[in-house]
PDB file of C-alpha atoms in Angstrom:
ATOM      1  CA  GLU A 126      -0.053  14.285  11.213  1.00 96.00           C
ATOM      2  CA  VAL A 127       0.034  11.159   9.032  1.00 97.00           C
ATOM      3  CA  GLN A 128      -1.271  11.804   5.516  1.00 98.00           C
ATOM      4  CA  LEU A 129      -1.717   9.498   2.551  1.00 98.00           C
ATOM      5  CA  VAL A 130      -2.719  11.095  -0.707  1.00 98.00           C
ATOM      6  CA  GLU A 131      -3.615   8.978  -3.702  1.00 98.00           C
ATOM      7  CA  SER A 132      -3.544  10.060  -7.290  1.00 97.00           C
ATOM      8  CA  GLY A 133      -3.646   8.627 -10.788  1.00 97.00           C
ATOM      9  CA  GLY A 134      -7.192   7.231 -11.134  1.00 94.00           C
ATOM     10  CA  GLY A 135      -9.728   7.683 -13.846  1.00 97.00           C
ATOM     11  CA  LEU A 136     -11.422   5.911 -16.746  1.00 98.00           C
ATOM     12  CA  VAL A 137      -9.527   3.274 -18.611  1.00 97.00           C
ATOM     13  CA  GLN A 138     -10.428   0.795 -21.260  1.00 98.00           C
ATOM     14  CA  PRO A 139     -10.368  -3.024 -20.624  1.00 98.00           C
ATOM     15  CA  GLY A 140      -6.967  -4.509 -21.291  1.00 98.00           C
ATOM     16  CA  ARG A 141      -5.225  -1.182 -20.836  1.00 98.00           C
ATOM     17  CA  SER A 142      -2.896   0.022 -17.927  1.00 98.00           C
ATOM     18  CA  MET A 143      -2.994   2.564 -15.176  1.00 98.00           C
ATOM     19  CA  LYS A 144      -0.632   3.491 -12.393  1.00 98.00           C
ATOM     20  CA  LEU A 145      -1.707   4.758  -9.011  1.00 98.00           C
ATOM     21  CA  SER A 146       0.586   6.754  -6.638  1.00 98.00           C
ATOM     22  CA  CYS A 147       0.339   7.414  -2.919  1.00 98.00           C
ATOM     23  CA  ALA A 148       2.275  10.322  -1.306  1.00 98.00           C
ATOM     24  CA  ALA A 149       3.006   9.770   2.256  1.00 98.00           C
ATOM     25  CA  SER A 150       3.936  12.341   4.907  1.00 98.00           C
ATOM     26  CA  GLY A 151       3.901  12.773   8.677  1.00 98.00           C
ATOM     27  CA  PHE A 152       5.702   9.622   9.399  1.00 98.00           C
ATOM     28  CA  THR A 153       9.069   7.674   8.527  1.00 98.00           C
ATOM     29  CA  PHE A 154       7.874   5.984   5.370  1.00 98.00           C
ATOM     30  CA  ASN A 155      10.608   3.348   5.111  1.00 96.00           C
ATOM     31  CA  ASN A 156       9.689   2.034   8.577  1.00 97.00           C
ATOM     32  CA  TYR A 157       6.358   0.668   7.605  1.00 97.00           C
ATOM     33  CA  ASP A 158       4.856  -1.953   5.329  1.00 97.00           C
ATOM     34  CA  MET A 159       2.302  -0.502   2.949  1.00 98.00           C
ATOM     35  CA  ALA A 160      -0.867  -1.775   1.282  1.00 98.00           C
ATOM     36  CA  TRP A 161      -3.406  -1.182  -1.303  1.00 98.00           C
ATOM     37  CA  VAL A 162      -7.122  -1.972  -0.435  1.00 98.00           C
ATOM     38  CA  CYS A 163      -9.982  -1.528  -2.861  1.00 98.00           C
ATOM     39  CA  GLN A 164     -13.778  -1.169  -2.623  1.00 97.00           C
ATOM     40  CA  ALA A 165     -16.088  -1.780  -5.517  1.00 95.00           C
ATOM     41  CA  PRO A 166     -19.097   0.601  -5.731  1.00 92.00           C
ATOM     42  CA  LYS A 167     -21.538  -0.176  -2.862  1.00 88.00           C
ATOM     43  CA  LYS A 168     -19.423  -3.251  -1.940  1.00 90.00           C
ATOM     44  CA  GLY A 169     -17.051  -4.341   0.833  1.00 92.00           C
ATOM     45  CA  LEU A 170     -13.419  -3.901   1.191  1.00 97.00           C
ATOM     46  CA  GLU A 171     -10.762  -6.144  -0.391  1.00 97.00           C
ATOM     47  CA  TRP A 172      -7.059  -6.173   0.192  1.00 97.00           C
ATOM     48  CA  VAL A 173      -5.148  -5.974  -3.049  1.00 98.00           C
ATOM     49  CA  ALA A 174      -1.379  -6.003  -2.209  1.00 98.00           C
ATOM     50  CA  THR A 175       1.279  -5.411   0.392  1.00 97.00           C
ATOM     51  CA  ILE A 176       4.859  -4.322   0.147  1.00 98.00           C
ATOM     52  CA  SER A 177       7.388  -4.641   3.010  1.00 97.00           C
ATOM     53  CA  TYR A 178       9.045  -1.613   4.435  1.00 97.00           C
ATOM     54  CA  ASP A 179      12.113  -1.997   2.266  1.00 97.00           C
ATOM     55  CA  GLY A 180      10.420  -3.209  -0.829  1.00 97.00           C
ATOM     56  CA  SER A 181      12.083  -6.591  -0.726  1.00 97.00           C
ATOM     57  CA  SER A 182       8.775  -8.619  -0.275  1.00 97.00           C
ATOM     58  CA  THR A 183       5.458  -8.250  -2.093  1.00 97.00           C
ATOM     59  CA  TYR A 184       2.187 -10.059  -1.660  1.00 96.00           C
ATOM     60  CA  TYR A 185      -0.892 -10.028  -3.866  1.00 97.00           C
ATOM     61  CA  ARG A 186      -4.484 -11.342  -3.791  1.00 96.00           C
ATOM     62  CA  ASP A 187      -5.024 -14.229  -6.278  1.00 96.00           C
ATOM     63  CA  SER A 188      -7.127 -12.208  -8.717  1.00 96.00           C
ATOM     64  CA  VAL A 189      -4.420  -9.623  -9.367  1.00 98.00           C
ATOM     65  CA  LYS A 190      -1.368 -11.736  -9.408  1.00 98.00           C
ATOM     66  CA  GLY A 191       0.659 -11.370 -12.717  1.00 97.00           C
ATOM     67  CA  ARG A 192      -1.391  -8.163 -13.569  1.00 98.00           C
ATOM     68  CA  PHE A 193      -0.703  -5.811 -10.681  1.00 98.00           C
ATOM     69  CA  THR A 194       2.675  -4.600  -9.396  1.00 98.00           C
ATOM     70  CA  ILE A 195       3.037  -2.822  -5.979  1.00 98.00           C
ATOM     71  CA  SER A 196       6.222  -0.887  -5.500  1.00 98.00           C
ATOM     72  CA  ARG A 197       7.673   2.053  -3.519  1.00 98.00           C
ATOM     73  CA  ASP A 198      10.295   4.784  -3.536  1.00 98.00           C
ATOM     74  CA  ASN A 199      11.339   5.387  -0.072  1.00 98.00           C
ATOM     75  CA  ALA A 200      13.402   8.403  -1.123  1.00 98.00           C
ATOM     76  CA  LYS A 201      10.190   9.920  -2.376  1.00 98.00           C
ATOM     77  CA  SER A 202       7.934   8.475   0.414  1.00 98.00           C
ATOM     78  CA  THR A 203       5.606   7.208  -2.390  1.00 98.00           C
ATOM     79  CA  LEU A 204       3.818   3.992  -2.848  1.00 98.00           C
ATOM     80  CA  TYR A 205       2.773   2.844  -6.249  1.00 98.00           C
ATOM     81  CA  LEU A 206       0.393   0.331  -7.879  1.00 98.00           C
ATOM     82  CA  GLN A 207       0.889  -0.544 -11.458  1.00 98.00           C
ATOM     83  CA  MET A 208      -2.325  -2.096 -13.002  1.00 98.00           C
ATOM     84  CA  ASP A 209      -1.986  -3.920 -16.256  1.00 98.00           C
ATOM     85  CA  SER A 210      -4.577  -5.892 -18.318  1.00 98.00           C
ATOM     86  CA  LEU A 211      -7.334  -4.176 -16.378  1.00 98.00           C
ATOM     87  CA  ARG A 212     -10.832  -5.864 -16.262  1.00 98.00           C
ATOM     88  CA  SER A 213     -14.279  -4.420 -15.642  1.00 97.00           C
ATOM     89  CA  GLU A 214     -14.205  -6.216 -12.232  1.00 96.00           C
ATOM     90  CA  ASP A 215     -11.180  -4.107 -11.216  1.00 98.00           C
ATOM     91  CA  THR A 216     -13.503  -1.058 -11.127  1.00 98.00           C
ATOM     92  CA  ALA A 217     -13.356   0.163  -7.570  1.00 98.00           C
ATOM     93  CA  THR A 218     -11.915   2.898  -5.261  1.00 98.00           C
ATOM     94  CA  TYR A 219      -8.398   2.130  -4.337  1.00 98.00           C
ATOM     95  CA  TYR A 220      -7.125   3.038  -0.952  1.00 98.00           C
ATOM     96  CA  CYS A 221      -3.479   3.320   0.055  1.00 98.00           C
ATOM     97  CA  ALA A 222      -2.986   2.267   3.741  1.00 98.00           C
ATOM     98  CA  ARG A 223      -0.169   2.008   6.237  1.00 98.00           C
ATOM     99  CA  GLN A 224       0.108  -1.513   7.557  1.00 97.00           C
ATOM    100  CA  VAL A 225       1.067  -2.396  11.176  1.00 96.00           C
ATOM    101  CA  GLY A 226       1.907  -5.772  12.705  1.00 89.00           C
ATOM    102  CA  TYR A 227      -0.085  -6.750  15.691  1.00 84.00           C
ATOM    103  CA  THR A 228       1.712 -10.031  15.966  1.00 82.00           C
ATOM    104  CA  THR A 229       3.955 -11.764  13.570  1.00 77.00           C
ATOM    105  CA  ASP A 230       0.847 -13.367  11.975  1.00 79.00           C
ATOM    106  CA  SER A 231      -1.671 -10.485  12.270  1.00 87.00           C
ATOM    107  CA  TYR A 232      -1.680  -7.101  10.594  1.00 94.00           C
ATOM    108  CA  TYR A 233      -4.068  -4.262  10.441  1.00 97.00           C
ATOM    109  CA  PHE A 234      -4.282  -0.855   8.611  1.00 98.00           C
ATOM    110  CA  ASP A 235      -3.943   2.181  10.938  1.00 97.00           C
ATOM    111  CA  TYR A 236      -4.089   5.085   8.443  1.00 98.00           C
ATOM    112  CA  TRP A 237      -5.919   5.218   5.013  1.00 98.00           C
ATOM    113  CA  GLY A 238      -5.721   7.674   2.158  1.00 98.00           C
ATOM    114  CA  GLN A 239      -8.918   9.252   0.887  1.00 98.00           C
ATOM    115  CA  GLY A 240      -9.050   6.844  -2.033  1.00 98.00           C
ATOM    116  CA  VAL A 241      -8.952   7.256  -5.824  1.00 98.00           C
ATOM    117  CA  MET A 242     -11.514   5.856  -8.115  1.00 98.00           C
ATOM    118  CA  VAL A 243     -10.664   3.480 -11.102  1.00 98.00           C
ATOM    119  CA  THR A 244     -13.332   2.821 -13.644  1.00 98.00           C
ATOM    120  CA  VAL A 245     -12.635   0.107 -16.214  1.00 98.00           C
ATOM    121  CA  SER A 246     -15.059   0.434 -19.172  1.00 97.00           C
ATOM    122  CA  SER A 247     -15.115   0.836 -22.938  1.00 95.00           C
TER     123      SER A 247
ATOM    124  CA  ASP B  42      -9.078 -17.876   2.734  1.00 87.00           C
ATOM    125  CA  THR B  43     -10.797 -17.184   6.031  1.00 94.00           C
ATOM    126  CA  VAL B  44     -14.347 -15.968   5.634  1.00 96.00           C
ATOM    127  CA  LEU B  45     -15.709 -13.313   8.004  1.00 97.00           C
ATOM    128  CA  THR B  46     -19.500 -13.230   8.445  1.00 97.00           C
ATOM    129  CA  GLN B  47     -21.223 -10.029   9.746  1.00 96.00           C
ATOM    130  CA  SER B  48     -24.833  -9.231  10.281  1.00 86.00           C
ATOM    131  CA  PRO B  49     -25.951  -6.843   7.406  1.00 84.00           C
ATOM    132  CA  ALA B  50     -27.641  -4.050   9.226  1.00 94.00           C
ATOM    133  CA  LEU B  51     -28.844  -2.893  12.734  1.00 95.00           C
ATOM    134  CA  ALA B  52     -30.915   0.000  13.895  1.00 96.00           C
ATOM    135  CA  VAL B  53     -30.664   1.392  17.353  1.00 96.00           C
ATOM    136  CA  SER B  54     -31.672   4.602  19.203  1.00 96.00           C
ATOM    137  CA  PRO B  55     -29.248   7.083  20.471  1.00 96.00           C
ATOM    138  CA  GLY B  56     -28.198   6.332  24.096  1.00 97.00           C
ATOM    139  CA  GLU B  57     -28.513   2.486  23.593  1.00 97.00           C
ATOM    140  CA  ARG B  58     -25.912  -0.161  23.643  1.00 97.00           C
ATOM    141  CA  VAL B  59     -25.154  -2.057  20.420  1.00 96.00           C
ATOM    142  CA  THR B  60     -23.091  -5.133  19.627  1.00 97.00           C
ATOM    143  CA  ILE B  61     -21.799  -5.988  16.162  1.00 97.00           C
ATOM    144  CA  SER B  62     -20.808  -9.453  15.562  1.00 97.00           C
ATOM    145  CA  CYS B  63     -18.156 -11.003  13.261  1.00 98.00           C
ATOM    146  CA  ARG B  64     -17.624 -14.734  12.983  1.00 98.00           C
ATOM    147  CA  ALA B  65     -14.610 -16.276  11.231  1.00 97.00           C
ATOM    148  CA  SER B  66     -14.700 -19.562   9.379  1.00 97.00           C
ATOM    149  CA  GLU B  67     -11.536 -20.668  11.270  1.00 96.00           C
ATOM    150  CA  SER B  68      -9.596 -19.388  14.295  1.00 95.00           C
ATOM    151  CA  VAL B  69      -7.673 -16.214  13.950  1.00 94.00           C
ATOM    152  CA  SER B  70      -6.739 -16.112  17.757  1.00 93.00           C
ATOM    153  CA  THR B  71      -7.029 -12.438  18.760  1.00 93.00           C
ATOM    154  CA  GLY B  72      -6.012 -11.243  15.215  1.00 94.00           C
ATOM    155  CA  MET B  73      -9.383  -9.398  14.507  1.00 96.00           C
ATOM    156  CA  HIS B  74      -9.453  -5.698  13.821  1.00 97.00           C
ATOM    157  CA  TRP B  75     -12.484  -3.250  13.351  1.00 98.00           C
ATOM    158  CA  TYR B  76     -12.963  -0.259  11.139  1.00 98.00           C
ATOM    159  CA  GLN B  77     -15.653   2.398  10.798  1.00 98.00           C
ATOM    160  CA  GLN B  78     -16.494   3.821   7.431  1.00 98.00           C
ATOM    161  CA  LYS B  79     -18.869   6.655   6.957  1.00 97.00           C
ATOM    162  CA  PRO B  80     -20.482   7.462   3.459  1.00 93.00           C
ATOM    163  CA  GLY B  81     -18.000   9.036   1.121  1.00 93.00           C
ATOM    164  CA  GLN B  82     -15.105   8.605   3.547  1.00 97.00           C
ATOM    165  CA  GLN B  83     -12.156   6.265   3.976  1.00 97.00           C
ATOM    166  CA  PRO B  84     -12.312   3.537   6.606  1.00 98.00           C
ATOM    167  CA  LYS B  85     -10.942   4.447  10.145  1.00 98.00           C
ATOM    168  CA  LEU B  86      -9.395   2.033  12.468  1.00 98.00           C
ATOM    169  CA  LEU B  87     -11.302   1.607  15.797  1.00 98.00           C
ATOM    170  CA  ILE B  88      -9.968  -1.622  17.386  1.00 97.00           C
ATOM    171  CA  TYR B  89      -6.910  -3.765  16.771  1.00 96.00           C
ATOM    172  CA  GLY B  90      -6.047  -7.186  18.130  1.00 94.00           C
ATOM    173  CA  ALA B  91      -9.704  -7.915  19.045  1.00 95.00           C
ATOM    174  CA  SER B  92      -9.770  -5.557  22.182  1.00 96.00           C
ATOM    175  CA  ASN B  93      -7.217  -2.799  21.845  1.00 96.00           C
ATOM    176  CA  LEU B  94      -8.656   0.767  21.447  1.00 97.00           C
ATOM    177  CA  GLU B  95      -6.858   2.706  18.710  1.00 97.00           C
ATOM    178  CA  SER B  96      -5.552   6.120  20.007  1.00 96.00           C
ATOM    179  CA  GLY B  97      -8.059   8.932  19.721  1.00 96.00           C
ATOM    180  CA  VAL B  98     -11.153   6.656  19.431  1.00 98.00           C
ATOM    181  CA  PRO B  99     -13.675   7.293  22.087  1.00 97.00           C
ATOM    182  CA  ALA B 100     -13.954   4.841  24.904  1.00 98.00           C
ATOM    183  CA  ARG B 101     -17.619   4.232  23.922  1.00 97.00           C
ATOM    184  CA  PHE B 102     -16.083   1.684  21.556  1.00 98.00           C
ATOM    185  CA  SER B 103     -14.816  -1.672  22.731  1.00 98.00           C
ATOM    186  CA  GLY B 104     -14.060  -4.965  21.285  1.00 98.00           C
ATOM    187  CA  SER B 105     -13.915  -8.543  22.530  1.00 98.00           C
ATOM    188  CA  GLY B 106     -13.436 -12.067  21.470  1.00 97.00           C
ATOM    189  CA  SER B 107     -10.953 -14.688  20.441  1.00 96.00           C
ATOM    190  CA  GLY B 108     -10.844 -17.713  18.101  1.00 95.00           C
ATOM    191  CA  THR B 109     -13.811 -17.427  15.811  1.00 97.00           C
ATOM    192  CA  ASP B 110     -16.328 -15.065  17.456  1.00 98.00           C
ATOM    193  CA  PHE B 111     -15.774 -11.327  18.033  1.00 98.00           C
ATOM    194  CA  THR B 112     -17.942  -8.382  18.948  1.00 98.00           C
ATOM    195  CA  LEU B 113     -17.640  -4.746  18.515  1.00 98.00           C
ATOM    196  CA  THR B 114     -19.673  -2.791  21.170  1.00 98.00           C
ATOM    197  CA  ILE B 115     -20.744   0.950  21.166  1.00 98.00           C
ATOM    198  CA  ASP B 116     -22.092   2.075  24.407  1.00 97.00           C
ATOM    199  CA  PRO B 117     -23.821   4.484  24.441  1.00 97.00           C
ATOM    200  CA  VAL B 118     -24.485   5.026  20.791  1.00 98.00           C
ATOM    201  CA  GLU B 119     -24.435   8.573  19.397  1.00 97.00           C
ATOM    202  CA  ALA B 120     -25.892  10.034  16.197  1.00 95.00           C
ATOM    203  CA  ASP B 121     -22.325  10.450  14.736  1.00 95.00           C
ATOM    204  CA  ASP B 122     -21.911   6.568  14.963  1.00 97.00           C
ATOM    205  CA  THR B 123     -24.113   6.067  11.909  1.00 97.00           C
ATOM    206  CA  ALA B 124     -21.762   4.124   9.578  1.00 97.00           C
ATOM    207  CA  THR B 125     -20.739   0.818   8.229  1.00 97.00           C
ATOM    208  CA  TYR B 126     -18.472  -1.251  10.504  1.00 98.00           C
ATOM    209  CA  PHE B 127     -16.096  -3.813   9.049  1.00 98.00           C
ATOM    210  CA  CYS B 128     -14.036  -6.476  10.715  1.00 98.00           C
ATOM    211  CA  GLN B 129     -10.635  -7.587   9.202  1.00 98.00           C
ATOM    212  CA  GLN B 130      -8.243 -10.579   9.747  1.00 95.00           C
ATOM    213  CA  SER B 131      -4.824 -11.389   8.359  1.00 88.00           C
ATOM    214  CA  TRP B 132      -4.303 -14.774  10.035  1.00 86.00           C
ATOM    215  CA  ASN B 133      -5.064 -16.425   6.757  1.00 81.00           C
ATOM    216  CA  GLU B 134      -4.637 -14.046   3.771  1.00 86.00           C
ATOM    217  CA  TYR B 135      -6.235 -10.583   4.367  1.00 93.00           C
ATOM    218  CA  THR B 136      -9.947 -10.665   4.437  1.00 96.00           C
ATOM    219  CA  PHE B 137     -12.783  -8.230   5.486  1.00 97.00           C
ATOM    220  CA  GLY B 138     -16.248  -8.847   6.607  1.00 97.00           C
ATOM    221  CA  ALA B 139     -19.064  -7.581   4.213  1.00 96.00           C
ATOM    222  CA  GLY B 140     -19.859  -4.848   6.834  1.00 97.00           C
ATOM    223  CA  THR B 141     -22.572  -4.090   9.224  1.00 97.00           C
ATOM    224  CA  LYS B 142     -24.609  -0.892   8.519  1.00 97.00           C
ATOM    225  CA  LEU B 143     -25.602   0.811  11.654  1.00 97.00           C
ATOM    226  CA  GLU B 144     -28.509   3.164  11.532  1.00 96.00           C
ATOM    227  CA  LEU B 145     -29.974   5.315  14.205  1.00 94.00           C
ATOM    228  CA  LYS B 146     -33.673   5.396  14.849  1.00 92.00           C
TER     229      LYS B 146
END
């Protein structure tokens, strides 16, 4: 059974940092691209970042470029999101998701973790 | 970025057929995917590639469309289908629709 379990969320002050982790099990982690998707309270879903199966390529939404870093440790089957210079608008539930290619130009997320809340407030 | 537009809410009675629409601001070919999210839960993949049913998803769910116009159909609707439904594309960046909240009468 595929499982994705996030950890590391909580309350953080604006301008500070936080690191999220996602422990994966039930599949061969290093065969899949992985992603972070967030959802602000009572809002829709927003893709945050993607990392290739081997960690060689990373992609970010514009609003987090230069502030967030996605990484992975395939030996530990764990995905990370380092969030620096946090802003109030980063407040959201962050989901770890397994990414699958439908075609070479189209991707979707077939498994999601339960999510971890990050609140940026003074 | 490609903007996905969904109707905000629908209300139907159990046993009826419901179609949820998603319109893309530019063509995404068949690269449209659908998710169901119940309150307090993570999203769940229903349909990928516009019309392919994800394993384990009931056959009451189906998807169609290509280019800019897509639909998710539930037939018949059951009480457990109360949820918000999101479309998603990655043809041009990764974007989601704002979601359609489905309520049962």
